Amino acid sequence: MKSIAALQAVVTATPFDGEPSNAELDAIEVEMPAILADVVLLDAQIMTIDRTPTELDERRIRRARRRVLAARRELANRSAVVSLSGGAA
């Protein structure tokens, strides 16, 4: 019978400190406008969960959806430019 303890050193060879790396923090920073736009959309939708949306609510949700789409488009365009410039070097 094999002991699992012998394999434990391989699994835990690099301790995880629980903090994100600088690259992960940079990725979060780049995606932050899209994240915040999603939060605004969720807030607008949550406000209308238990009642019929008014015209103002519908406008708020529509505006938030457009903001989400714009933020995602900007993020996609930015990543496309980065991948193109990275491939040309």
mmCIF file of C-alpha atoms in Angstrom:
data_model
loop_
_atom_site.group_PDB
_atom_site.id
_atom_site.type_symbol
_atom_site.label_atom_id
_atom_site.label_comp_id
_atom_site.label_asym_id
_atom_site.label_seq_id
_atom_site.Cartn_x
_atom_site.Cartn_y
_atom_site.Cartn_z
ATOM 1 C CA MET A 1 0.000 0.000 0.000
ATOM 2 C CA LYS A 2 1.371 3.424 -0.947
ATOM 3 C CA SER A 3 1.413 6.193 1.582
ATOM 4 C CA ILE A 4 -0.086 9.519 0.551
ATOM 5 C CA ALA A 5 2.349 11.334 2.819
ATOM 6 C CA ALA A 6 5.165 10.640 0.367
ATOM 7 C CA LEU A 7 3.316 12.618 -2.311
ATOM 8 C CA GLN A 8 2.387 15.487 -0.018
ATOM 9 C CA ALA A 9 5.751 17.219 -0.403
ATOM 10 C CA VAL A 10 5.241 17.414 -4.169
ATOM 11 C CA VAL A 11 1.772 18.930 -3.823
ATOM 12 C CA THR A 12 2.735 21.521 -1.221
ATOM 13 C CA ALA A 13 6.201 22.335 -2.561
ATOM 14 C CA THR A 14 5.183 25.933 -3.336
ATOM 15 C CA PRO A 15 3.182 27.383 -0.456
ATOM 16 C CA PHE A 16 0.186 29.503 -1.411
ATOM 17 C CA ASP A 17 0.031 32.706 0.613
ATOM 18 C CA GLY A 18 -3.570 33.489 -0.414
ATOM 19 C CA GLU A 19 -2.740 36.821 -2.042
ATOM 20 C CA PRO A 20 -3.198 37.543 -5.761
ATOM 21 C CA SER A 21 -0.088 38.046 -7.846
ATOM 22 C CA ASN A 22 0.748 41.359 -9.482
ATOM 23 C CA ALA A 23 -0.377 39.977 -12.848
ATOM 24 C CA GLU A 24 -3.750 38.986 -11.370
ATOM 25 C CA LEU A 25 -4.163 42.428 -9.799
ATOM 26 C CA ASP A 26 -3.348 44.067 -13.147
ATOM 27 C CA ALA A 27 -5.950 41.882 -14.884
ATOM 28 C CA ILE A 28 -8.569 42.862 -12.297
ATOM 29 C CA GLU A 29 -7.684 46.534 -12.773
ATOM 30 C CA VAL A 30 -8.156 46.226 -16.542
ATOM 31 C CA GLU A 31 -11.532 44.500 -16.079
ATOM 32 C CA MET A 32 -12.768 46.877 -13.342
ATOM 33 C CA PRO A 33 -14.970 49.064 -15.628
ATOM 34 C CA ALA A 34 -16.827 45.960 -16.837
ATOM 35 C CA ILE A 35 -17.166 44.674 -13.269
ATOM 36 C CA LEU A 36 -18.568 47.983 -12.043
ATOM 37 C CA ALA A 37 -20.985 48.155 -14.988
ATOM 38 C CA ASP A 38 -22.247 44.665 -14.089
ATOM 39 C CA VAL A 39 -22.768 45.804 -10.490
ATOM 40 C CA VAL A 40 -24.802 48.824 -11.617
ATOM 41 C CA LEU A 41 -26.968 46.582 -13.814
ATOM 42 C CA LEU A 42 -27.535 44.135 -10.964
ATOM 43 C CA ASP A 43 -28.487 46.996 -8.635
ATOM 44 C CA ALA A 44 -31.025 48.272 -11.162
ATOM 45 C CA GLN A 45 -32.483 44.791 -11.620
ATOM 46 C CA ILE A 46 -32.588 44.050 -7.871
ATOM 47 C CA MET A 47 -34.594 47.220 -7.233
ATOM 48 C CA THR A 48 -37.403 45.888 -9.422
ATOM 49 C CA ILE A 49 -37.538 42.287 -8.174
ATOM 50 C CA ASP A 50 -40.604 42.665 -5.957
ATOM 51 C CA ARG A 51 -42.528 45.300 -7.915
ATOM 52 C CA THR A 52 -43.542 46.223 -11.411
ATOM 53 C CA PRO A 53 -40.823 48.344 -13.017
ATOM 54 C CA THR A 54 -41.780 51.940 -13.694
ATOM 55 C CA GLU A 55 -40.729 53.802 -16.814
ATOM 56 C CA LEU A 56 -37.820 55.265 -14.860
ATOM 57 C CA ASP A 57 -36.753 51.756 -13.752
ATOM 58 C CA GLU A 58 -36.866 50.522 -17.333
ATOM 59 C CA ARG A 59 -34.712 53.436 -18.453
ATOM 60 C CA ARG A 60 -32.260 52.797 -15.633
ATOM 61 C CA ILE A 61 -31.981 49.103 -16.589
ATOM 62 C CA ARG A 62 -31.649 49.910 -20.290
ATOM 63 C CA ARG A 63 -28.939 52.476 -19.553
ATOM 64 C CA ALA A 64 -27.107 49.988 -17.330
ATOM 65 C CA ARG A 65 -27.275 47.307 -20.042
ATOM 66 C CA ARG A 66 -25.787 49.720 -22.565
ATOM 67 C CA ARG A 67 -23.038 50.568 -20.090
ATOM 68 C CA VAL A 68 -22.256 46.847 -19.618
ATOM 69 C CA LEU A 69 -22.113 46.294 -23.377
ATOM 70 C CA ALA A 70 -19.876 49.332 -23.864
ATOM 71 C CA ALA A 71 -17.511 48.226 -21.090
ATOM 72 C CA ARG A 72 -17.312 44.689 -22.473
ATOM 73 C CA ARG A 73 -16.735 46.022 -26.000
ATOM 74 C CA GLU A 74 -13.938 48.260 -24.737
ATOM 75 C CA LEU A 75 -12.385 45.330 -22.882
ATOM 76 C CA ALA A 76 -12.603 43.094 -25.966
ATOM 77 C CA ASN A 77 -11.103 45.803 -28.181
ATOM 78 C CA ARG A 78 -8.303 46.395 -25.699
ATOM 79 C CA SER A 79 -7.437 42.695 -25.507
ATOM 80 C CA ALA A 80 -7.541 42.458 -29.333
ATOM 81 C CA VAL A 81 -5.115 45.379 -29.648
ATOM 82 C CA VAL A 82 -2.807 43.860 -27.042
ATOM 83 C CA SER A 83 -2.815 40.475 -28.777
ATOM 84 C CA LEU A 84 -2.151 42.086 -32.170
ATOM 85 C CA SER A 85 0.670 44.260 -30.897
ATOM 86 C CA GLY A 86 2.132 41.331 -28.979
ATOM 87 C CA GLY A 87 2.091 39.136 -32.090
ATOM 88 C CA ALA A 88 3.774 41.763 -34.274
ATOM 89 C CA ALA A 89 6.870 42.038 -32.074
#
